[in-house]
mmCIF file of C-alpha atoms and ligand atoms in Angstrom:
data_model
loop_
_atom_site.group_PDB
_atom_site.id
_atom_site.type_symbol
_atom_site.label_atom_id
_atom_site.label_comp_id
_atom_site.label_asym_id
_atom_site.label_seq_id
_atom_site.Cartn_x
_atom_site.Cartn_y
_atom_site.Cartn_z
ATOM 1 C CA MET A 1 0.243 -0.018 0.215
ATOM 2 C CA ASP A 2 0.953 3.329 -0.159
ATOM 3 C CA ILE A 3 0.334 4.921 3.194
ATOM 4 C CA ALA A 4 1.096 8.408 4.658
ATOM 5 C CA ILE A 5 1.615 9.294 8.060
ATOM 6 C CA LEU A 6 0.438 12.844 9.028
ATOM 7 C CA GLY A 7 1.938 13.662 12.464
ATOM 8 C CA ALA A 8 4.958 11.784 12.478
ATOM 9 C CA GLY A 9 5.962 12.079 16.060
ATOM 10 C CA ALA A 10 6.114 8.930 18.658
ATOM 11 C CA MET A 11 2.865 7.076 17.010
ATOM 12 C CA GLY A 12 3.776 8.246 13.562
ATOM 13 C CA SER A 13 7.355 7.257 13.530
ATOM 14 C CA LEU A 14 6.515 3.605 15.133
ATOM 15 C CA PHE A 15 3.417 2.905 12.727
ATOM 16 C CA GLY A 16 5.646 4.262 10.013
ATOM 17 C CA GLY A 17 9.025 2.453 10.529
ATOM 18 C CA LEU A 18 6.933 -0.670 10.798
ATOM 19 C CA LEU A 19 4.996 -0.615 8.007
ATOM 20 C CA ALA A 20 7.882 0.442 5.875
ATOM 21 C CA GLN A 21 9.929 -2.700 7.338
ATOM 22 C CA ALA A 22 6.824 -4.730 6.648
ATOM 23 C CA GLY A 23 7.630 -3.271 2.718
ATOM 24 C CA GLU A 24 4.687 -0.638 2.289
ATOM 25 C CA HIS A 25 5.873 2.537 0.698
ATOM 26 C CA VAL A 26 5.786 5.187 3.555
ATOM 27 C CA THR A 27 5.504 8.612 3.748
ATOM 28 C CA LEU A 28 6.255 10.877 7.217
ATOM 29 C CA LEU A 29 4.894 13.987 7.342
ATOM 30 C CA ASP A 30 5.620 16.158 9.721
ATOM 31 C CA ILE A 31 6.317 19.907 10.561
ATOM 32 C CA ASN A 32 9.516 19.007 13.025
ATOM 33 C CA ASP A 33 12.373 19.865 10.757
ATOM 34 C CA ALA A 34 15.124 18.244 13.270
ATOM 35 C CA HIS A 35 13.356 15.235 12.865
ATOM 36 C CA LEU A 36 12.785 15.299 9.233
ATOM 37 C CA ASP A 37 16.003 16.018 8.903
ATOM 38 C CA ALA A 38 17.700 13.651 10.655
ATOM 39 C CA ILE A 39 15.463 10.909 9.204
ATOM 40 C CA GLY A 40 16.238 12.108 5.861
ATOM 41 C CA THR A 41 19.606 11.941 6.642
ATOM 42 C CA GLN A 42 20.270 8.441 8.992
ATOM 43 C CA GLY A 43 16.936 7.143 7.967
ATOM 44 C CA LEU A 44 14.541 6.352 11.174
ATOM 45 C CA GLN A 45 16.369 4.476 14.104
ATOM 46 C CA LEU A 46 13.742 2.034 15.794
ATOM 47 C CA GLU A 47 13.993 0.437 19.310
ATOM 48 C CA THR A 48 11.392 -2.073 20.034
ATOM 49 C CA ASP A 49 11.326 -5.715 21.404
ATOM 50 C CA HIS A 50 12.812 -7.124 18.715
ATOM 51 C CA GLY A 51 15.749 -4.731 19.055
ATOM 52 C CA GLU A 52 17.133 -1.762 16.906
ATOM 53 C CA ARG A 53 17.295 -0.988 13.552
ATOM 54 C CA ARG A 54 17.389 1.600 10.901
ATOM 55 C CA ILE A 55 14.352 1.837 8.575
ATOM 56 C CA ARG A 56 16.088 3.718 5.706
ATOM 57 C CA ASN A 57 13.440 2.595 2.772
ATOM 58 C CA LEU A 58 10.686 5.672 3.800
ATOM 59 C CA GLN A 59 10.364 9.468 2.970
ATOM 60 C CA ALA A 60 10.193 12.114 5.046
ATOM 61 C CA MET A 61 9.038 15.877 4.327
ATOM 62 C CA ARG A 62 6.919 18.270 5.327
ATOM 63 C CA PRO A 63 3.309 17.874 4.048
ATOM 64 C CA GLY A 64 3.327 21.080 1.488
ATOM 65 C CA ALA A 65 6.104 19.353 -0.125
ATOM 66 C CA ALA A 66 4.381 15.809 -0.436
ATOM 67 C CA THR A 67 2.963 15.140 -3.896
ATOM 68 C CA ARG A 68 1.730 11.581 -4.114
ATOM 69 C CA ARG A 69 -1.972 10.756 -2.980
ATOM 70 C CA PRO A 70 -1.579 7.802 -0.354
ATOM 71 C CA ASP A 71 -4.006 4.964 -0.590
ATOM 72 C CA LEU A 72 -4.006 5.665 3.322
ATOM 73 C CA LEU A 73 -3.489 8.308 5.526
ATOM 74 C CA ILE A 74 -2.812 8.104 8.951
ATOM 75 C CA VAL A 75 -3.522 10.834 11.057
ATOM 76 C CA PHE A 76 -1.432 11.025 14.282
ATOM 77 C CA THR A 77 -1.007 14.318 15.404
ATOM 78 C CA LYS A 78 -2.224 15.522 18.799
ATOM 79 C CA ALA A 79 -5.933 15.845 18.261
ATOM 80 C CA MET A 80 -5.920 19.910 18.505
ATOM 81 C CA HIS A 81 -3.125 19.898 15.684
ATOM 82 C CA THR A 82 -5.249 17.439 13.109
ATOM 83 C CA ARG A 83 -7.362 20.479 11.828
ATOM 84 C CA ALA A 84 -4.158 22.718 11.018
ATOM 85 C CA ALA A 85 -2.347 19.208 9.483
ATOM 86 C CA LEU A 86 -5.264 18.289 7.368
ATOM 87 C CA ALA A 87 -5.387 21.950 5.946
ATOM 88 C CA SER A 88 -1.584 21.322 4.627
ATOM 89 C CA ALA A 89 -2.136 18.002 3.337
ATOM 90 C CA ARG A 90 -5.565 18.288 1.915
ATOM 91 C CA HIS A 91 -3.707 18.351 -1.779
ATOM 92 C CA LEU A 92 -3.414 14.434 -1.029
ATOM 93 C CA ILE A 93 -6.501 13.066 -0.232
ATOM 94 C CA GLY A 94 -7.817 11.857 -3.808
ATOM 95 C CA PRO A 95 -10.827 10.240 -4.407
ATOM 96 C CA SER A 96 -9.704 6.917 -3.472
ATOM 97 C CA THR A 97 -7.582 7.900 -0.260
ATOM 98 C CA HIS A 98 -8.851 6.531 3.178
ATOM 99 C CA VAL A 99 -7.918 8.275 6.099
ATOM 100 C CA LEU A 100 -7.582 6.617 9.773
ATOM 101 C CA THR A 101 -7.547 7.932 12.927
ATOM 102 C CA LEU A 102 -6.350 6.184 16.249
ATOM 103 C CA GLN A 103 -5.725 9.532 18.098
ATOM 104 C CA ASN A 104 -6.873 9.683 21.660
ATOM 105 C CA GLY A 105 -10.042 11.367 22.549
ATOM 106 C CA LEU A 106 -13.369 12.105 21.166
ATOM 107 C CA GLY A 107 -14.074 14.194 17.871
ATOM 108 C CA ASN A 108 -11.558 12.704 15.957
ATOM 109 C CA VAL A 109 -13.912 11.785 13.143
ATOM 110 C CA GLU A 110 -15.219 15.143 13.218
ATOM 111 C CA ALA A 111 -12.490 17.172 12.488
ATOM 112 C CA LEU A 112 -11.652 14.875 9.341
ATOM 113 C CA VAL A 113 -15.237 15.018 7.924
ATOM 114 C CA PRO A 114 -14.630 18.470 6.416
ATOM 115 C CA VAL A 115 -12.126 17.342 3.964
ATOM 116 C CA VAL A 116 -12.854 13.220 3.461
ATOM 117 C CA PRO A 117 -16.340 11.254 3.306
ATOM 118 C CA ARG A 118 -17.040 9.368 6.735
ATOM 119 C CA GLU A 119 -17.464 6.450 4.296
ATOM 120 C CA ARG A 120 -13.411 6.614 3.788
ATOM 121 C CA ILE A 121 -12.566 7.290 7.039
ATOM 122 C CA PHE A 122 -11.473 4.365 9.635
ATOM 123 C CA VAL A 123 -11.773 5.552 13.253
ATOM 124 C CA GLY A 124 -10.090 3.208 16.336
ATOM 125 C CA VAL A 125 -7.727 2.893 19.054
ATOM 126 C CA THR A 126 -4.256 1.466 19.716
ATOM 127 C CA THR A 127 -2.701 0.261 22.919
ATOM 128 C CA TRP A 128 0.632 0.316 21.472
ATOM 129 C CA PRO A 129 3.215 2.697 23.613
ATOM 130 C CA ALA A 130 5.384 4.825 22.032
ATOM 131 C CA ASP A 131 8.091 7.498 22.979
ATOM 132 C CA LEU A 132 10.411 9.950 20.888
ATOM 133 C CA THR A 133 13.476 9.482 22.589
ATOM 134 C CA GLY A 134 15.388 12.065 19.951
ATOM 135 C CA PRO A 135 15.466 13.676 16.353
ATOM 136 C CA GLY A 136 14.734 10.629 13.815
ATOM 137 C CA ARG A 137 14.359 7.746 17.280
ATOM 138 C CA VAL A 138 11.426 6.154 18.179
ATOM 139 C CA ARG A 139 11.096 3.667 21.143
ATOM 140 C CA SER A 140 8.093 1.416 21.851
ATOM 141 C CA HIS A 141 8.216 -1.841 24.229
ATOM 142 C CA GLY A 142 5.438 -3.943 25.371
ATOM 143 C CA ALA A 143 2.736 -5.305 23.357
ATOM 144 C CA GLY A 144 -0.160 -3.534 21.740
ATOM 145 C CA ALA A 145 -3.043 -4.242 19.503
ATOM 146 C CA ILE A 146 -5.290 -1.891 17.196
ATOM 147 C CA ARG A 147 -9.101 -2.101 17.002
ATOM 148 C CA MET A 148 -10.545 0.072 14.092
ATOM 149 C CA MET A 149 -13.838 0.207 11.960
ATOM 150 C CA THR A 150 -15.507 2.658 9.273
ATOM 151 C CA ALA A 151 -16.600 5.590 10.516
ATOM 152 C CA ASP A 152 -20.294 4.833 8.789
ATOM 153 C CA GLY A 153 -20.200 1.230 10.399
ATOM 154 C CA ALA A 154 -19.327 -0.671 6.827
ATOM 155 C CA GLN A 155 -17.391 -3.352 6.029
ATOM 156 C CA SER A 156 -15.497 -2.645 3.237
ATOM 157 C CA PRO A 157 -12.454 -4.460 1.164
ATOM 158 C CA ALA A 158 -10.460 -1.312 1.869
ATOM 159 C CA LEU A 159 -11.001 -1.749 5.638
ATOM 160 C CA ALA A 160 -9.418 -5.303 5.021
ATOM 161 C CA ARG A 161 -6.738 -4.135 3.219
ATOM 162 C CA ALA A 162 -5.820 -1.437 5.876
ATOM 163 C CA VAL A 163 -6.320 -4.437 8.649
ATOM 164 C CA HIS A 164 -4.313 -6.632 7.011
ATOM 165 C CA ALA A 165 -0.975 -4.088 6.096
ATOM 166 C CA LEU A 166 -1.092 -3.156 9.865
ATOM 167 C CA THR A 167 -1.188 -6.802 11.208
ATOM 168 C CA ASN A 168 1.510 -7.792 8.530
ATOM 169 C CA ALA A 169 3.648 -5.029 9.976
ATOM 170 C CA GLY A 170 3.428 -6.608 13.689
ATOM 171 C CA LEU A 171 0.417 -4.448 15.070
ATOM 172 C CA ASN A 172 -1.811 -7.117 15.410
ATOM 173 C CA CYS A 173 -4.718 -4.978 14.032
ATOM 174 C CA HIS A 174 -8.771 -5.825 14.452
ATOM 175 C CA ALA A 175 -11.942 -4.826 12.562
ATOM 176 C CA ASP A 176 -14.683 -4.190 15.589
ATOM 177 C CA GLU A 177 -17.822 -3.545 15.136
ATOM 178 C CA ASN A 178 -18.299 -2.201 18.803
ATOM 179 C CA VAL A 179 -15.013 0.127 17.836
ATOM 180 C CA TRP A 180 -17.484 3.169 19.873
ATOM 181 C CA GLY A 181 -17.534 1.449 22.999
ATOM 182 C CA ALA A 182 -13.403 0.764 22.925
ATOM 183 C CA VAL A 183 -12.898 4.391 21.858
ATOM 184 C CA TRP A 184 -15.074 5.590 25.073
ATOM 185 C CA GLU A 185 -13.084 3.226 27.284
ATOM 186 C CA LYS A 186 -10.115 4.262 26.399
ATOM 187 C CA VAL A 187 -11.509 8.246 26.675
ATOM 188 C CA ALA A 188 -12.350 7.088 30.325
ATOM 189 C CA PHE A 189 -8.903 5.659 31.156
ATOM 190 C CA ASN A 190 -7.260 8.753 29.861
ATOM 191 C CA ALA A 191 -9.762 11.336 31.596
ATOM 192 C CA ALA A 192 -9.128 9.441 34.980
ATOM 193 C CA LEU A 193 -5.189 8.902 34.681
ATOM 194 C CA ASN A 194 -3.770 11.507 32.181
ATOM 195 C CA PRO A 195 -5.116 14.793 34.326
ATOM 196 C CA LEU A 196 -4.711 13.255 37.663
ATOM 197 C CA CYS A 197 -0.656 12.660 36.743
ATOM 198 C CA THR A 198 -0.684 16.136 35.577
ATOM 199 C CA VAL A 199 -2.490 17.919 38.288
ATOM 200 C CA LEU A 200 -0.458 16.089 40.982
ATOM 201 C CA ASN A 201 2.978 16.085 38.504
ATOM 202 C CA ARG A 202 3.549 12.637 39.571
ATOM 203 C CA PRO A 203 3.783 9.156 37.667
ATOM 204 C CA VAL A 204 0.911 6.979 37.041
ATOM 205 C CA ASP A 205 2.198 4.728 39.705
ATOM 206 C CA ALA A 206 2.163 7.270 42.458
ATOM 207 C CA LEU A 207 -1.857 6.945 42.394
ATOM 208 C CA GLY A 208 -1.367 3.989 44.748
ATOM 209 C CA ALA A 209 0.249 5.728 47.512
ATOM 210 C CA VAL A 210 -3.310 5.892 48.964
ATOM 211 C CA GLU A 211 -6.482 4.221 48.460
ATOM 212 C CA ASP A 212 -7.965 7.989 47.753
ATOM 213 C CA GLY A 213 -5.950 7.475 44.532
ATOM 214 C CA PRO A 214 -7.593 4.434 43.012
ATOM 215 C CA ALA A 215 -10.728 5.601 44.000
ATOM 216 C CA LEU A 216 -10.661 8.754 42.477
ATOM 217 C CA ALA A 217 -9.388 7.517 39.171
ATOM 218 C CA LEU A 218 -12.148 4.900 39.562
ATOM 219 C CA ALA A 219 -14.722 7.533 39.729
ATOM 220 C CA ILE A 220 -13.462 9.808 37.282
ATOM 221 C CA ALA A 221 -13.499 6.382 34.320
ATOM 222 C CA ASN A 222 -17.259 5.426 35.654
ATOM 223 C CA GLU A 223 -18.645 9.019 34.988
ATOM 224 C CA VAL A 224 -17.125 8.641 31.527
ATOM 225 C CA LEU A 225 -18.718 5.101 31.089
ATOM 226 C CA ALA A 226 -22.033 6.783 32.203
ATOM 227 C CA VAL A 227 -21.734 9.323 29.320
ATOM 228 C CA ALA A 228 -21.012 6.591 26.733
ATOM 229 C CA ARG A 229 -24.339 4.565 27.932
ATOM 230 C CA ALA A 230 -26.474 7.806 27.997
ATOM 231 C CA THR A 231 -25.164 7.972 23.944
ATOM 232 C CA GLY A 232 -26.378 4.446 23.642
ATOM 233 C CA ILE A 233 -22.798 2.996 23.430
ATOM 234 C CA PRO A 234 -22.023 -0.131 25.482
ATOM 235 C CA VAL A 235 -19.008 -0.339 27.127
ATOM 236 C CA ASP A 236 -17.498 -2.598 29.602
ATOM 237 C CA ALA A 237 -17.080 -0.809 33.115
ATOM 238 C CA ALA A 238 -15.120 -3.954 34.654
ATOM 239 C CA LYS A 239 -12.496 -4.252 32.105
ATOM 240 C CA VAL A 240 -12.095 -0.217 32.462
ATOM 241 C CA GLY A 241 -11.590 -0.380 35.847
ATOM 242 C CA ASP A 242 -9.522 -3.290 36.176
ATOM 243 C CA ASN A 243 -7.102 -1.463 33.222
ATOM 244 C CA VAL A 244 -7.023 1.965 35.631
ATOM 245 C CA ARG A 245 -5.765 -0.313 38.648
ATOM 246 C CA HIS A 246 -3.357 -2.458 36.411
ATOM 247 C CA ALA A 247 -1.719 0.940 35.604
ATOM 248 C CA ILE A 248 -1.726 2.255 38.870
ATOM 249 C CA VAL A 249 0.506 -0.984 39.798
ATOM 250 C CA ALA A 250 1.932 -1.564 36.800
ATOM 251 C CA HIS A 251 3.029 1.559 34.860
ATOM 252 C CA CYS A 252 5.855 2.450 37.268
ATOM 253 C CA GLY A 253 7.644 5.821 36.674
ATOM 254 C CA HIS A 254 5.254 6.724 33.293
ATOM 255 C CA LYS A 255 4.099 10.306 32.921
ATOM 256 C CA PRO A 256 1.548 10.437 30.888
ATOM 257 C CA SER A 257 1.761 12.860 27.788
ATOM 258 C CA MET A 258 -0.488 15.100 29.186
ATOM 259 C CA LEU A 259 1.919 15.541 32.160
ATOM 260 C CA GLN A 260 5.054 15.953 29.830
ATOM 261 C CA ASP A 261 3.032 18.319 28.093
ATOM 262 C CA VAL A 262 2.342 20.721 30.272
ATOM 263 C CA LEU A 263 5.718 20.368 32.203
ATOM 264 C CA ALA A 264 7.439 21.198 28.330
ATOM 265 C CA GLY A 265 4.951 24.343 28.388
ATOM 266 C CA ARG A 266 2.750 22.793 25.150
ATOM 267 C CA PRO A 267 -0.696 22.643 24.917
ATOM 268 C CA THR A 268 -2.405 19.438 25.785
ATOM 269 C CA GLU A 269 -5.231 17.028 24.642
ATOM 270 C CA ILE A 270 -7.688 18.066 27.689
ATOM 271 C CA GLU A 271 -10.169 19.389 25.429
ATOM 272 C CA SER A 272 -10.450 16.183 23.454
ATOM 273 C CA ILE A 273 -10.407 14.360 26.143
ATOM 274 C CA ASN A 274 -12.483 15.646 29.797
ATOM 275 C CA GLY A 275 -13.479 18.690 27.652
ATOM 276 C CA ALA A 276 -15.335 16.517 25.138
ATOM 277 C CA VAL A 277 -16.741 14.503 27.734
ATOM 278 C CA VAL A 278 -18.278 17.154 29.554
ATOM 279 C CA ALA A 279 -19.675 18.946 26.784
ATOM 280 C CA THR A 280 -21.297 15.581 25.555
ATOM 281 C CA ALA A 281 -22.754 15.149 29.475
ATOM 282 C CA ARG A 282 -24.129 18.193 29.475
ATOM 283 C CA ARG A 283 -26.336 17.349 26.452
ATOM 284 C CA HIS A 284 -27.283 14.139 28.319
ATOM 285 C CA GLY A 285 -27.894 15.674 31.435
ATOM 286 C CA VAL A 286 -25.309 13.139 32.813
ATOM 287 C CA PRO A 287 -23.268 14.661 36.117
ATOM 288 C CA VAL A 288 -19.532 14.205 35.739
ATOM 289 C CA PRO A 289 -18.311 16.784 38.474
ATOM 290 C CA HIS A 290 -15.302 15.121 39.084
ATOM 291 C CA THR A 291 -14.187 14.951 35.063
ATOM 292 C CA GLU A 292 -15.321 18.717 35.056
ATOM 293 C CA THR A 293 -12.871 19.617 37.905
ATOM 294 C CA LEU A 294 -9.999 17.732 36.385
ATOM 295 C CA MET A 295 -10.624 19.764 33.013
ATOM 296 C CA GLN A 296 -10.929 22.816 34.920
ATOM 297 C CA LEU A 297 -7.643 22.269 36.893
ATOM 298 C CA VAL A 298 -5.963 20.909 33.315
ATOM 299 C CA ARG A 299 -7.062 24.248 31.772
ATOM 300 C CA LEU A 300 -5.764 26.680 34.484
ATOM 301 C CA LEU A 301 -1.914 24.842 34.587
ATOM 302 C CA GLN A 302 -1.961 25.134 30.676
ATOM 303 C CA ALA A 303 -3.525 28.687 30.137
ATOM 304 C CA GLN A 304 -0.907 29.773 32.609
ATOM 305 C CA GLY A 305 2.121 28.107 30.849
ATOM 306 C CA LEU A 306 2.608 26.717 34.827
ATOM 307 C CA SER A 307 4.363 23.751 35.588
ATOM 308 C CA PRO A 308 2.497 21.732 38.542
ATOM 309 C CA GLY A 309 4.152 22.530 41.539
ATOM 310 C CA ALA A 310 5.491 25.408 40.359
ATOM 311 C CA PRO A 311 5.852 28.675 42.883
HETATM 312 P P1 LIG B 401 3.872 13.408 19.189
HETATM 313 O O1 LIG B 401 3.321 14.988 19.921
HETATM 314 O O2 LIG B 401 4.646 12.190 19.422
HETATM 315 O O3 LIG B 401 3.382 13.514 17.921
HETATM 316 C C1 LIG B 401 2.629 14.323 17.133
HETATM 317 C C2 LIG B 401 3.818 14.990 15.903
HETATM 318 O O4 LIG B 401 2.518 15.762 15.029
HETATM 319 C C3 LIG B 401 4.470 15.638 16.054
HETATM 320 O O5 LIG B 401 5.861 15.147 15.646
HETATM 321 C C4 LIG B 401 4.168 17.185 15.646
HETATM 322 O O6 LIG B 401 5.284 17.952 15.231
HETATM 323 C C5 LIG B 401 3.134 16.814 14.651
HETATM 324 N N1 LIG B 401 2.467 17.807 14.054
HETATM 325 C C6 LIG B 401 2.126 18.896 14.442
HETATM 326 N N2 LIG B 401 1.402 20.035 13.702
HETATM 327 C C7 LIG B 401 1.467 19.303 12.858
HETATM 328 C C8 LIG B 401 1.176 19.601 11.911
HETATM 329 N N3 LIG B 401 0.428 20.870 11.209
HETATM 330 N N4 LIG B 401 1.239 18.864 10.717
HETATM 331 C C9 LIG B 401 1.936 18.165 10.546
HETATM 332 N N5 LIG B 401 2.466 17.549 11.630
HETATM 333 C C10 LIG B 401 2.260 18.319 12.889
HETATM 334 O O7 LIG B 401 2.044 12.603 19.620
HETATM 335 P P2 LIG B 401 1.868 11.333 20.070
HETATM 336 O O8 LIG B 401 2.371 10.637 21.338
HETATM 337 O O9 LIG B 401 2.726 10.183 18.767
HETATM 338 O O10 LIG B 401 0.138 10.823 20.272
HETATM 339 C C11 LIG B 401 -0.312 10.800 18.761
HETATM 340 C C12 LIG B 401 -1.364 10.665 19.209
HETATM 341 O O11 LIG B 401 -1.734 9.292 19.619
HETATM 342 C C13 LIG B 401 -2.567 11.577 20.167
HETATM 343 O O12 LIG B 401 -3.593 11.583 19.807
HETATM 344 C C14 LIG B 401 -1.695 10.565 21.207
HETATM 345 O O13 LIG B 401 -3.049 10.839 22.640
HETATM 346 C C15 LIG B 401 -2.212 9.441 20.425
HETATM 347 N N6 LIG B 401 -1.406 7.741 21.616
HETATM 348 C C16 LIG B 401 -0.149 8.244 21.787
HETATM 349 C C17 LIG B 401 0.446 7.051 22.723
HETATM 350 C C18 LIG B 401 1.812 7.270 22.777
HETATM 351 O O14 LIG B 401 2.122 6.030 23.488
HETATM 352 N N7 LIG B 401 2.127 7.997 22.425
HETATM 353 C C19 LIG B 401 -0.468 5.850 22.592
HETATM 354 C C20 LIG B 401 -1.934 5.712 21.939
HETATM 355 C C21 LIG B 401 -2.264 6.864 21.305
#
């Protein structure tokens, strides 16, 4: 397949590197010139459980410099950058281009709809982790999976081709008719852990210091799941609860990207995670007091460019 990745940071580079390694024609599109230059001169350095290697059979450039219309465009910017990125890549979306979003949060399909019809949008979630460790260098350890579906809910040969390409690259991808359940379950997990760690300026395992930490995280996750149910989406509260408790015990030292963004003075995905949940909750009359308070606290930190804990 001819695949372009719009937003080739941690996740985009991991996916692009693995897809290129599996023999797909991959173009990475980003605006981080140091990253693009490093890939252009030395290839992409990829570190996974399968070891370290340099991937050289891919191209990396700014979106405006690309001319080839891909079969599949994977959007992997942070959610708040989707619209600007798409505006610069609009010329690459041809009549047979499909666009995939595996970004966290809600509203990712709505951000794509102005430039590509719903039947050519794939939406899903991924549990693969990735970190950019320097220009041209990406690291991912542990196992993950992808669950995705066409945004209009229909199976199609193009969906099957995309699922096959991702699985063939080692990314363990499945078509899933309850993809919206998977999206909301991940939003519940992220809405609980990301802002809590951000406000506390602590890694995920710090939430286990006293029983109030897991209790608060679970209260937030359950608020989010109640909103999902109010919109008619089936979700598995026991599974989300297990995932939240597991992360607090196992994700030792892990700082969610929302915390990393606040510490670096960058905007966060709070609006597409807690913000979008609060907006949906209001429309459906569902109380979400913990989710809303966390949203307000992160907005305050973000608006003032404050590091949590700064004087
Ligand atoms: P990242 O910040 O590492 O990468 C985003 C990239 O988008 C950056 O390289 C940035 O330069 C680029 N970008 C920003 N504006 C752009 C524009 N206008 N045009 C082109 N490129 C632009 O973020 P990430 O960690 O890779 O996360 C991407 C998405 O995946 C987020 O929604 C995140 O929540 C989700 N996610 C991340 C992980 C993870 O472990 N990192 C896991 C699952 C899901």
